[in-house]
PDB file of C-alpha atoms in Angstrom:
ATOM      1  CA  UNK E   1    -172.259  51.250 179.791  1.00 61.00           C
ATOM      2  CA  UNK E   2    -174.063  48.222 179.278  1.00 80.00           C
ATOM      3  CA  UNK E   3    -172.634  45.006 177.110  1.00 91.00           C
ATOM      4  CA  UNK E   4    -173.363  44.567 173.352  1.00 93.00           C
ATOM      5  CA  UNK E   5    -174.407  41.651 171.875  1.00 95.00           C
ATOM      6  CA  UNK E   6    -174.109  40.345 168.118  1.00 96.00           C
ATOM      7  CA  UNK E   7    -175.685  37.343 167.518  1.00 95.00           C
ATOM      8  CA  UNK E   8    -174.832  36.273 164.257  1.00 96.00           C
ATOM      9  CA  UNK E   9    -177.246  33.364 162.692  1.00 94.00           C
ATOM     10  CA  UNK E  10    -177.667  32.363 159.254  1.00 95.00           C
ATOM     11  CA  UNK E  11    -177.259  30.070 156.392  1.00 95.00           C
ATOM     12  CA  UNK E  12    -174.643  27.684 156.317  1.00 94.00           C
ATOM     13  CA  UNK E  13    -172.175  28.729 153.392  1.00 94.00           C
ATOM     14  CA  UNK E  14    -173.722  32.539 154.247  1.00 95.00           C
ATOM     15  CA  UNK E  15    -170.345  33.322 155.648  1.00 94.00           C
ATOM     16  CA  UNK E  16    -170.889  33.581 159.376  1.00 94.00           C
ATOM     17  CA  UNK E  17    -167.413  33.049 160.051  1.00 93.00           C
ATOM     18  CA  UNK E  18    -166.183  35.536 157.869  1.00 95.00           C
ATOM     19  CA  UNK E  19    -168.393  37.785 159.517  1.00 95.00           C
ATOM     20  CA  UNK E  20    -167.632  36.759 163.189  1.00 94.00           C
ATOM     21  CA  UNK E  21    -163.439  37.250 162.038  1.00 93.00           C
ATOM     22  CA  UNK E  22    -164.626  41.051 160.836  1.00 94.00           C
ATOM     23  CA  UNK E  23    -165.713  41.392 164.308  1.00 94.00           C
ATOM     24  CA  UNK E  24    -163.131  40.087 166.130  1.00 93.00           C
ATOM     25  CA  UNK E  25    -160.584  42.537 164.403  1.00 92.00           C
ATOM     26  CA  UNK E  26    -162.986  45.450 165.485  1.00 90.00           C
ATOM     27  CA  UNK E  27    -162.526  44.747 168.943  1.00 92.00           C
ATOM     28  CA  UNK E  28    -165.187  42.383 170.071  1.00 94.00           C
ATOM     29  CA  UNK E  29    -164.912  38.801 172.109  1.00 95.00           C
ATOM     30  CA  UNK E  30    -166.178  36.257 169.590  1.00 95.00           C
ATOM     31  CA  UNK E  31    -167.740  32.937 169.958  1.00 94.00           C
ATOM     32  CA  UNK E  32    -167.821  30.303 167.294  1.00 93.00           C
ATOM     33  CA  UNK E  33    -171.286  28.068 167.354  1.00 90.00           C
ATOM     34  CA  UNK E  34    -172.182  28.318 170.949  1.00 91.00           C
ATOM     35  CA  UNK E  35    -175.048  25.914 171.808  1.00 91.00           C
ATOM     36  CA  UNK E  36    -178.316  28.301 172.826  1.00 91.00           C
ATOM     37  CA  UNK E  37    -178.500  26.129 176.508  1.00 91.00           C
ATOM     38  CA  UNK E  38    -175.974  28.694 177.504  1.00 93.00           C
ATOM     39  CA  UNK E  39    -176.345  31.765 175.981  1.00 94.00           C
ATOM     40  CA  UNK E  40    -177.815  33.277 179.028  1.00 94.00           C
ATOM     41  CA  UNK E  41    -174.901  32.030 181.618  1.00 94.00           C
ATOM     42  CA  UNK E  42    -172.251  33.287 178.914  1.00 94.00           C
ATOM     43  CA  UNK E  43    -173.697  36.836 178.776  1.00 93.00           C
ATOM     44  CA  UNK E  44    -173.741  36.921 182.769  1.00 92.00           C
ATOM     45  CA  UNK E  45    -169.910  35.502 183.032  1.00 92.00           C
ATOM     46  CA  UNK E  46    -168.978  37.988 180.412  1.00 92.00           C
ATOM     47  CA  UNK E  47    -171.100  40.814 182.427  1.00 89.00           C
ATOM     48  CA  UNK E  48    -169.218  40.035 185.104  1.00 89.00           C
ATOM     49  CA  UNK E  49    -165.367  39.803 183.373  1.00 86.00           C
ATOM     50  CA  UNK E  50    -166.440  43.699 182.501  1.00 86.00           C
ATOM     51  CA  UNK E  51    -166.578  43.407 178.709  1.00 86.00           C
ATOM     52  CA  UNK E  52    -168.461  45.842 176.391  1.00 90.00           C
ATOM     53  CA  UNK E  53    -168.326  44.119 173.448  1.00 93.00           C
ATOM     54  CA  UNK E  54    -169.352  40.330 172.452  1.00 95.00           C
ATOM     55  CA  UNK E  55    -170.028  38.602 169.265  1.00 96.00           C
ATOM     56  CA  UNK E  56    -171.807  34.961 169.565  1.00 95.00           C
ATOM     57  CA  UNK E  57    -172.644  32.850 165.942  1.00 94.00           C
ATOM     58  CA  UNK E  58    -175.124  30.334 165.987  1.00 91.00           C
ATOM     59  CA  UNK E  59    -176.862  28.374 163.476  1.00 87.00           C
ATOM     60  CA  UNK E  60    -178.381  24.690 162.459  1.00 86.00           C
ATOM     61  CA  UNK E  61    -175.766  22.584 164.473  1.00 82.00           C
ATOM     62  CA  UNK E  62    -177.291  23.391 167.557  1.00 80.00           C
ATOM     63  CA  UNK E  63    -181.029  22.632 165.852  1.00 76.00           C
ATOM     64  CA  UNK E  64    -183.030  21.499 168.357  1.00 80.00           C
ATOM     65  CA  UNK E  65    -182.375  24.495 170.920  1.00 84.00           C
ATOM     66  CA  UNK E  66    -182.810  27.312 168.400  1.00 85.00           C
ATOM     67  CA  UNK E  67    -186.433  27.683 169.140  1.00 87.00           C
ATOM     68  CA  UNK E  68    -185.839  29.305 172.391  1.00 89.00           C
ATOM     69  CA  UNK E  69    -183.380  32.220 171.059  1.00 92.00           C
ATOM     70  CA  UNK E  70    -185.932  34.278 170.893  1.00 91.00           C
ATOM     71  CA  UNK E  71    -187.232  34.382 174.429  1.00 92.00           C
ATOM     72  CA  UNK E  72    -183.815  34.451 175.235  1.00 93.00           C
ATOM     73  CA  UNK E  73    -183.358  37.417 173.246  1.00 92.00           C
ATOM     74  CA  UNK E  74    -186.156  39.225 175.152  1.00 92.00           C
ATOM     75  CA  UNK E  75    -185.200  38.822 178.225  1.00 94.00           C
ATOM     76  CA  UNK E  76    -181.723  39.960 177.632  1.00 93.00           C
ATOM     77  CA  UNK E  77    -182.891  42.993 176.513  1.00 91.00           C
ATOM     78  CA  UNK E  78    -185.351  43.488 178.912  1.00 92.00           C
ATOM     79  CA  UNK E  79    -181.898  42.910 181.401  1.00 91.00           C
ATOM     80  CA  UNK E  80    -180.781  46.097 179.603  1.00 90.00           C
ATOM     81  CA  UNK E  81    -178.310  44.134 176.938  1.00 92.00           C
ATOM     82  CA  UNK E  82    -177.667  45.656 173.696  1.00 91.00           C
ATOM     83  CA  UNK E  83    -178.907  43.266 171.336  1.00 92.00           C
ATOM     84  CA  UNK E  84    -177.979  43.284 167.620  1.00 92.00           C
ATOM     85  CA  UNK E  85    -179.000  40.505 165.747  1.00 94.00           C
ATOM     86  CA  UNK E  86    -177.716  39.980 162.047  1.00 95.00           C
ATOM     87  CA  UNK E  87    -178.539  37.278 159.608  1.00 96.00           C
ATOM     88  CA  UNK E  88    -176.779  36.284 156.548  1.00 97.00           C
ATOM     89  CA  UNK E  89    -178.507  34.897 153.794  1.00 96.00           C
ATOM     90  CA  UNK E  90    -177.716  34.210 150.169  1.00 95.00           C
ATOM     91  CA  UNK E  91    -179.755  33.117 147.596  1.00 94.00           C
ATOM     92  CA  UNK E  92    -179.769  28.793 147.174  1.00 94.00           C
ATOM     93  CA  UNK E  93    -178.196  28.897 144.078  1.00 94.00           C
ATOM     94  CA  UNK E  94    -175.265  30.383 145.495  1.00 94.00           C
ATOM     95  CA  UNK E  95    -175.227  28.441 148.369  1.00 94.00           C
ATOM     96  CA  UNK E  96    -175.364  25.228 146.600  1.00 93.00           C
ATOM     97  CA  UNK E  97    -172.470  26.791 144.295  1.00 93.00           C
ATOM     98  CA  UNK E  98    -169.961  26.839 147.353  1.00 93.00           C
ATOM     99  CA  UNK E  99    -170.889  23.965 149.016  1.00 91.00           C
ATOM    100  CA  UNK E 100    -170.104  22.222 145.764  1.00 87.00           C
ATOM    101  CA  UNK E 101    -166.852  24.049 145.295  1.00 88.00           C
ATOM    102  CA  UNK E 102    -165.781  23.252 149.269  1.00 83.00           C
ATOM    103  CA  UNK E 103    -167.007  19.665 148.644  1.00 80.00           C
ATOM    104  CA  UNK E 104    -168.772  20.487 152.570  1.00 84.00           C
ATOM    105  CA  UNK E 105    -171.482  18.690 153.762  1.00 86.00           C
ATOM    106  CA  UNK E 106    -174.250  20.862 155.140  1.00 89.00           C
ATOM    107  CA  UNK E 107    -175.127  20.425 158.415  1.00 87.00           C
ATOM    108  CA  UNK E 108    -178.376  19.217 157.594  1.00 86.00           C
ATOM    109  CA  UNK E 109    -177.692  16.643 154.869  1.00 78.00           C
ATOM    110  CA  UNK E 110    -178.752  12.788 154.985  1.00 71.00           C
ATOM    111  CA  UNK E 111    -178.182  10.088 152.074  1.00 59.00           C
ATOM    112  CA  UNK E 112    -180.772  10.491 149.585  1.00 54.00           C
ATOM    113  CA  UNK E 113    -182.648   7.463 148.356  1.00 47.00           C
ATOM    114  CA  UNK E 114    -182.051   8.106 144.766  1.00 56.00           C
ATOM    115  CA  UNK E 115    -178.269   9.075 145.134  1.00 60.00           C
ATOM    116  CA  UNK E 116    -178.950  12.633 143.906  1.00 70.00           C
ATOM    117  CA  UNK E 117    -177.002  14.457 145.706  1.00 76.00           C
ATOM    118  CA  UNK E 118    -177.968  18.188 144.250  1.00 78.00           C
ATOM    119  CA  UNK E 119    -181.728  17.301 145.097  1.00 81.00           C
ATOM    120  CA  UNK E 120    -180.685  16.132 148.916  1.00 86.00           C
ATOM    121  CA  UNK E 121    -178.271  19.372 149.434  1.00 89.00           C
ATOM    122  CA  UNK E 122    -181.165  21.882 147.676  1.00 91.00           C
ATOM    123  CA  UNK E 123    -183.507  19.907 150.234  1.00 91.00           C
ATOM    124  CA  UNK E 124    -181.112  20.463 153.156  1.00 91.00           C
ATOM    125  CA  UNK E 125    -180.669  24.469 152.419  1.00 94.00           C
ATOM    126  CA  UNK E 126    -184.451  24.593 152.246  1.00 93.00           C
ATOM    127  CA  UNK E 127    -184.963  22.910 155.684  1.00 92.00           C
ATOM    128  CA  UNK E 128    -182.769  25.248 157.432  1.00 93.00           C
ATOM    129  CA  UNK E 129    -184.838  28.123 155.953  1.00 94.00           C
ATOM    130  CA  UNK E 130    -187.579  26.966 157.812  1.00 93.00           C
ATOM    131  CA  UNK E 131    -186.157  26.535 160.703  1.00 91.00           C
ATOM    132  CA  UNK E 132    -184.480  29.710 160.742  1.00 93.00           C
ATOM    133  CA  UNK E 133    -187.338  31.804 159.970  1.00 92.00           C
ATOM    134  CA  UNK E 134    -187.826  33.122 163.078  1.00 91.00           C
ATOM    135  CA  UNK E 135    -184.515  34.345 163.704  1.00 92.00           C
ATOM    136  CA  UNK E 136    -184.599  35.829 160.516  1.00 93.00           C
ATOM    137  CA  UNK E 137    -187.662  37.422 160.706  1.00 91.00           C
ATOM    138  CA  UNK E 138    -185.960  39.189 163.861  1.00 89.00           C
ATOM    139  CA  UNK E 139    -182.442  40.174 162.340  1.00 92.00           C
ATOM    140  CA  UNK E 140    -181.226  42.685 160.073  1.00 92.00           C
ATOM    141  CA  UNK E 141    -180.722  40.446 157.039  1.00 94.00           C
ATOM    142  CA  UNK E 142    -177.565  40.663 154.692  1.00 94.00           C
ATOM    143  CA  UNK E 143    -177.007  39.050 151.665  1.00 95.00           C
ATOM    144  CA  UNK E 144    -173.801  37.736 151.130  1.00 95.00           C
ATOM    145  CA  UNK E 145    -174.831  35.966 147.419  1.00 93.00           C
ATOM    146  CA  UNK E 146    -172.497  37.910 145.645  1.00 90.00           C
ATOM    147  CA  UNK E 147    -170.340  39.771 147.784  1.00 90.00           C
ATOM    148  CA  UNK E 148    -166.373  38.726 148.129  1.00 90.00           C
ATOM    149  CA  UNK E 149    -164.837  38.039 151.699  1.00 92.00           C
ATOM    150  CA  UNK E 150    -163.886  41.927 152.401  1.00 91.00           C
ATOM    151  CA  UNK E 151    -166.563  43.080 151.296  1.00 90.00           C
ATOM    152  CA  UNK E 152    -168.348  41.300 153.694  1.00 93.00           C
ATOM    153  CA  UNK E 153    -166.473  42.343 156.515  1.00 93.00           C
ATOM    154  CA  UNK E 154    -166.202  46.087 155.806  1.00 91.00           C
ATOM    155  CA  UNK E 155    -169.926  46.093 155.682  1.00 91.00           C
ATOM    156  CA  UNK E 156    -170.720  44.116 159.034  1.00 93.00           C
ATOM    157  CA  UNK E 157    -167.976  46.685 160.530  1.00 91.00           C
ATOM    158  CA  UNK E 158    -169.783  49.920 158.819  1.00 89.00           C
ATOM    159  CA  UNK E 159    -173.313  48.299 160.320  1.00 88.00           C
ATOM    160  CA  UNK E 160    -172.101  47.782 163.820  1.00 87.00           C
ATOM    161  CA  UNK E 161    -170.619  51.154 163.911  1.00 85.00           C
ATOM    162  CA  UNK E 162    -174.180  53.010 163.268  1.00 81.00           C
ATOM    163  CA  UNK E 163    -176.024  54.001 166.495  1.00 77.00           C
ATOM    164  CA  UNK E 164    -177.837  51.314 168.201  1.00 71.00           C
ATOM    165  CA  UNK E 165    -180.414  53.806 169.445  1.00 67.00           C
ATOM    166  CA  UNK E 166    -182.000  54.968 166.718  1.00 79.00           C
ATOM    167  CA  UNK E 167    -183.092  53.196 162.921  1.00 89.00           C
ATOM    168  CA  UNK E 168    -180.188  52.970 160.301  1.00 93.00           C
ATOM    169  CA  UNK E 169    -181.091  53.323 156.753  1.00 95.00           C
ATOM    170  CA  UNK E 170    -178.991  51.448 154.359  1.00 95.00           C
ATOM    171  CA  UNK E 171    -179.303  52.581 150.719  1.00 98.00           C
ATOM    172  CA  UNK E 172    -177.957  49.605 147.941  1.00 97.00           C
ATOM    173  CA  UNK E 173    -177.665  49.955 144.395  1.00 97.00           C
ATOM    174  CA  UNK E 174    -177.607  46.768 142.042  1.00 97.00           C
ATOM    175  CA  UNK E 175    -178.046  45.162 138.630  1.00 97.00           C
ATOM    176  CA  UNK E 176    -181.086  43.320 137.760  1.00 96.00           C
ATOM    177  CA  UNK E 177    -178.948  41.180 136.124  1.00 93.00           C
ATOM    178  CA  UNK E 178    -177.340  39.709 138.659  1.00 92.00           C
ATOM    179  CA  UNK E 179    -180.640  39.602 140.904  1.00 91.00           C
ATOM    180  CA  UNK E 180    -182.499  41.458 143.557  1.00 94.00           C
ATOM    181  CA  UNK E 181    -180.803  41.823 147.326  1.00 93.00           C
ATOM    182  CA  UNK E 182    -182.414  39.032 149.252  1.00 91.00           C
ATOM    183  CA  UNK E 183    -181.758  41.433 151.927  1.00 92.00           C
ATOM    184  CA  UNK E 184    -183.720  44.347 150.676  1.00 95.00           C
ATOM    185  CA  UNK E 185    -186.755  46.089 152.872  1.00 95.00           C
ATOM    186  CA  UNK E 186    -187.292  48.024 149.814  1.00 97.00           C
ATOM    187  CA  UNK E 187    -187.091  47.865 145.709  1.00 98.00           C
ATOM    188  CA  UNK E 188    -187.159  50.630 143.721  1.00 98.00           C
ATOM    189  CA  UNK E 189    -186.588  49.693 139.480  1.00 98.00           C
ATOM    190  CA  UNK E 190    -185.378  52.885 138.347  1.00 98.00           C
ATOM    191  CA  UNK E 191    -184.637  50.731 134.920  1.00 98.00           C
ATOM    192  CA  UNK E 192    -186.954  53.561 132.919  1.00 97.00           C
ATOM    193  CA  UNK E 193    -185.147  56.475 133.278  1.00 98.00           C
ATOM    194  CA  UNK E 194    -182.464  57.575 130.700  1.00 97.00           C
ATOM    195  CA  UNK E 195    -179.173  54.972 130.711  1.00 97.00           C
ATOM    196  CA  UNK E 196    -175.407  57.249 130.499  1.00 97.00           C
ATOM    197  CA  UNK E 197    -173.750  53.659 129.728  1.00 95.00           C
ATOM    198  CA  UNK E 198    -175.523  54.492 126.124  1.00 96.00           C
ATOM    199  CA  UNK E 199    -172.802  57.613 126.207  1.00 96.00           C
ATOM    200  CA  UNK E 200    -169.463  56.314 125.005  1.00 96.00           C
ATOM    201  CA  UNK E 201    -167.794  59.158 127.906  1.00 97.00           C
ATOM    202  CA  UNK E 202    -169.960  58.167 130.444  1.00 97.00           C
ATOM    203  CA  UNK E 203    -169.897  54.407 129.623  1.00 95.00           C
ATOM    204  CA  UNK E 204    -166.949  53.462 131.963  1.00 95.00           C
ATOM    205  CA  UNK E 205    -167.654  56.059 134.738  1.00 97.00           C
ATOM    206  CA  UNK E 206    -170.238  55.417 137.883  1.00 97.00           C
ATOM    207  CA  UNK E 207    -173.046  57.420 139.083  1.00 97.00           C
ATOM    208  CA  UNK E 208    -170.590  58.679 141.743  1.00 97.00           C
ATOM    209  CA  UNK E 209    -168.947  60.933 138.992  1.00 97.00           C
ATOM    210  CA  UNK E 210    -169.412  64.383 137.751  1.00 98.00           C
ATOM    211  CA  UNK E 211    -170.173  63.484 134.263  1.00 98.00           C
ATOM    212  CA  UNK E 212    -172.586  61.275 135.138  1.00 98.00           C
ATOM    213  CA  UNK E 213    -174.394  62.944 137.827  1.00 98.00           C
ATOM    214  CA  UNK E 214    -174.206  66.410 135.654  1.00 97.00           C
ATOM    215  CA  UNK E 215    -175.940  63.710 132.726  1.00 98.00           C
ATOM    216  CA  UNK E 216    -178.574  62.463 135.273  1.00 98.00           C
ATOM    217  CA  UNK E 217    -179.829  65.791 136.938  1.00 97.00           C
ATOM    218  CA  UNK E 218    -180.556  67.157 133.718  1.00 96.00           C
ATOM    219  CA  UNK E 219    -183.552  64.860 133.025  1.00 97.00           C
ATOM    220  CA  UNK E 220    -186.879  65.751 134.737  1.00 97.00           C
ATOM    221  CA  UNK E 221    -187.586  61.833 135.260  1.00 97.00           C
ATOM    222  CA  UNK E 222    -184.636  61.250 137.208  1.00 98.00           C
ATOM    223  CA  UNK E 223    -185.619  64.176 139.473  1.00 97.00           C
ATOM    224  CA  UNK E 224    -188.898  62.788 139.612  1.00 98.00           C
ATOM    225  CA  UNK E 225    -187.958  59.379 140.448  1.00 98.00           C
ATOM    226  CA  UNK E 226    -185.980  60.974 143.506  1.00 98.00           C
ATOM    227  CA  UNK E 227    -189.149  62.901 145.005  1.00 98.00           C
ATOM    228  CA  UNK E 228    -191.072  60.198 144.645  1.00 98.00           C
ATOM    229  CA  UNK E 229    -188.682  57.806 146.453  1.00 98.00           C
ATOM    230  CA  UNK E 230    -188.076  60.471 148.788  1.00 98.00           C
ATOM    231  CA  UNK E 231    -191.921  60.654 149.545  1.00 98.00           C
ATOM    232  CA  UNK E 232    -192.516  57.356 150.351  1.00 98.00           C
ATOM    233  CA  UNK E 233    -189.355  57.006 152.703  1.00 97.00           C
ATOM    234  CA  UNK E 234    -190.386  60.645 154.479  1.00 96.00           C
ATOM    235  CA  UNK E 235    -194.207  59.169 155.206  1.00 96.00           C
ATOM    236  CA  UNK E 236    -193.291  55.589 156.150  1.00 95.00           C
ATOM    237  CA  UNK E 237    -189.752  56.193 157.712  1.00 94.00           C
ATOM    238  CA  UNK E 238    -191.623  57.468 161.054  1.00 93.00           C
ATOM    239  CA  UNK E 239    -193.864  54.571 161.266  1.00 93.00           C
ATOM    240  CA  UNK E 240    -191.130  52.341 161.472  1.00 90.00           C
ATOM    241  CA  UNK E 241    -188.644  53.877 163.608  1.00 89.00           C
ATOM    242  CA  UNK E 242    -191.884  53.805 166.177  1.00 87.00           C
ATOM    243  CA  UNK E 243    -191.970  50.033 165.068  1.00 83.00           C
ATOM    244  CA  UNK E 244    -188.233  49.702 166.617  1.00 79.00           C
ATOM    245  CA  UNK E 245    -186.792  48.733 163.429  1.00 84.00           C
ATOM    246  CA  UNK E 246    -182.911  48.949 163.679  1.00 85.00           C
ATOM    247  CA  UNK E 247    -181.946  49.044 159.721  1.00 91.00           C
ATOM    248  CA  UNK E 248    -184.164  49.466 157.064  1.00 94.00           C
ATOM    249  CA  UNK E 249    -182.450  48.600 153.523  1.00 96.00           C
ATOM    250  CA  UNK E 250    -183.661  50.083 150.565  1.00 98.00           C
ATOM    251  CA  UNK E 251    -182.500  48.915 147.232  1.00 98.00           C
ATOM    252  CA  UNK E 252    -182.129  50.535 143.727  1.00 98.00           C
ATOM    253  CA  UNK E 253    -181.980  48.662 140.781  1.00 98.00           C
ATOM    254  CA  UNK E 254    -180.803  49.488 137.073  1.00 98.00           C
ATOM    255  CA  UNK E 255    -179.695  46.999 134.351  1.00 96.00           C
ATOM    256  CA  UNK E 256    -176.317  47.142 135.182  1.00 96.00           C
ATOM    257  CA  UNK E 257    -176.113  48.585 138.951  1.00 97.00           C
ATOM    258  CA  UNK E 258    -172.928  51.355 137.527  1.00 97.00           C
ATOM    259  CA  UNK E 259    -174.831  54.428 137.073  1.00 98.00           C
ATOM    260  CA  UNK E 260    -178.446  55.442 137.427  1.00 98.00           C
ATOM    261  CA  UNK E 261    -178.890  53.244 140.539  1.00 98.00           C
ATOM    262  CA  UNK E 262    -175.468  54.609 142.166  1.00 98.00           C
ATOM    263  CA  UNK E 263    -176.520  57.808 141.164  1.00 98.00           C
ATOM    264  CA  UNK E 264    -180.064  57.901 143.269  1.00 98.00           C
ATOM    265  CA  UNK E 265    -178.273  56.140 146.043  1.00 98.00           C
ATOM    266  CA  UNK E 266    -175.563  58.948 147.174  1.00 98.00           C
ATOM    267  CA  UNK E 267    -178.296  60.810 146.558  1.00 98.00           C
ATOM    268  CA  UNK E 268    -181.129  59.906 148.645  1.00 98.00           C
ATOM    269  CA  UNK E 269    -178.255  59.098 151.741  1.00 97.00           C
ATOM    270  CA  UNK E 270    -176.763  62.916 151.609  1.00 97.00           C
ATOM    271  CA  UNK E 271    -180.763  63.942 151.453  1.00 97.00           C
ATOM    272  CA  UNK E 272    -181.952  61.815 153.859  1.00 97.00           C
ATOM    273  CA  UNK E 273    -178.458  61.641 156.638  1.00 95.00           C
ATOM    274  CA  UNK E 274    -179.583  65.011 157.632  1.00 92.00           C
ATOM    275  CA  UNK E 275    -181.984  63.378 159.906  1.00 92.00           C
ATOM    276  CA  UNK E 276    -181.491  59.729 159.660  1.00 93.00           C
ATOM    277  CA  UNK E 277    -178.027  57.663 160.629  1.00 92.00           C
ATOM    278  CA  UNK E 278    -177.305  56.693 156.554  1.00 95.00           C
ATOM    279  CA  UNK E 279    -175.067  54.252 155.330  1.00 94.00           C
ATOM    280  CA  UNK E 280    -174.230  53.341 151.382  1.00 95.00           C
ATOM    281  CA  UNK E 281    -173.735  50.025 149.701  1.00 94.00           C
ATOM    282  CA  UNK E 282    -172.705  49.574 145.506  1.00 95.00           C
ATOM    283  CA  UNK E 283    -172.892  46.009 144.930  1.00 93.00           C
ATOM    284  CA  UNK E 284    -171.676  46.216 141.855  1.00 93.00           C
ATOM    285  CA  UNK E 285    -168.945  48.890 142.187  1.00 90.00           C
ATOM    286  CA  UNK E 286    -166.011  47.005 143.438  1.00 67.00           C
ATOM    287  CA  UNK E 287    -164.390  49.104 145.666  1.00 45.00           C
ATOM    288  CA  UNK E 288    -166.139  52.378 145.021  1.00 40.00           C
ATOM    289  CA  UNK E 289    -168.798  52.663 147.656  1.00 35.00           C
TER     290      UNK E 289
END
């Protein structure tokens, strides 16, 4: 059995740490910030120590050696190393938010000119974007903007514990009122179709109960709105798996993320886990999915 490899990267205030303590409780070695100048020599000392599992963090403190992650990422694989690369993002509101509340400096930050401090940390967060694009661009993305601490770490655990082999598809509801998933491969607006929270005995329930779902399947729209989801995902879902994509996240939206968007997403995972690895997130069901 070879090793397994999380590299975590991401935005500073994404919650990498929060992730990387998730990981440690599931079993794996973790590494805080190591600089990229080693990453190869730590893999091969851990190799040899026997360990299957290893979880590394990295982000803008070691700036100038990030560029050559990714080679390093290819030739680790091509070693036969079971790479899985996450990134945690969030939008720069939200970031700005906490690094306010923590009174932190970001890693990136330098006395502005005109003493404005919002402009030089906004400036900062959008810096590290760039530089992190690549990394990114290569990582299955999660957005931490308005998840809590657990949350956080019961969904890196439910990631890591899909198959490596094959492409995971991640199905998120939401509320367009609190913003799309800056994480999302895929947005559907199912906003249109007919709203239970306008039924006072549906109003407080989710579209993970009877009521609701008996409510929902009764409307030809919402049964059209799942074939035609369904459609796209069964033409494109080959291409991409070809593509070596690892996750794929597709996200449904309603006004307020409780019921129509819950609703499609159990659905479309118990429709499509029959031949896809499937795994559900309800951003704005606390505790209910």
């Amino acid at each position: 059995m070879s090793l397994e490899l999380v590299l975590i990267t991401g935005m500073a205030g994404s919650g990498k740490s929060v992730a990387l303590r998730a990981l440690e409780d599931a079993g794996y070695f973790c590494v805080d910030n190591l600089p990229p100048e080693l990453l190869l020599q730590f893999v091969q000392l851990e190799e040899s120590h026997a360990r299957r599992r290893v979880a590394i963090a990295m982000d803008v403190r070691s700036a100038n050696a990030l560029p050559q992650v990714p080679e390093q990422l290819d030739e680790l694989v091509q070693r036969g190393i079971a790479v899985r690369p996450l990134f945690l993002d969030a939008t720069t509101d939200t970031l700005v938010r906490r690094f306010s509340e923590t009174r932190r400096r970001h890693p990136l930050s330098r006395p502005d000119v005109d003493g404005d401090e919002h402009r030089a940390l906004v400036e900062a967060i959008e810096l590290e974007r760039e530089m992190l694009a690549e990394l990114r661009q290569r990582a299955h993305v999660v957005d931490t903007s308005v998840l809590r601490a657990a949350q956080l770490q019961e969904y890196v655990k439910s990631l890591l514990a899909a198959p490596l082999a094959q492409l995971t598809l991640v199905f998120q509801s939401f509320s367009y009122k609190r913003g799309i998933p800056v994480d999302a491969d895929y947005v559907f607006d199912v906003r249109m179709l007919p709203n239970p929270h306008y039924e006072p005995e549906l109003r407080d329930l989710t579209g993970m109960d009877l009521p609701v779902i008996e409510y929902l399947r009764q409307h030809e729209e919402v049964e059209d709105m799942f074939a035609d989801i369904s459609a796209f995902l069964d033409h494109w879902l080959p291409a991409l798996a070809r593509n070596h994509r690892s996750y794929v996240t597709v996200a449904i939206g309603c006004t307020g993320g409780q019921h129509r968007s819950v609703y499609l997403v159990e659905r479309l995972a118990a429709a499509f886990g029959e031949n896809w690895t499937t795994l559900t997130r309800h951003r704005e069901v606390g505790g209910r999915g």
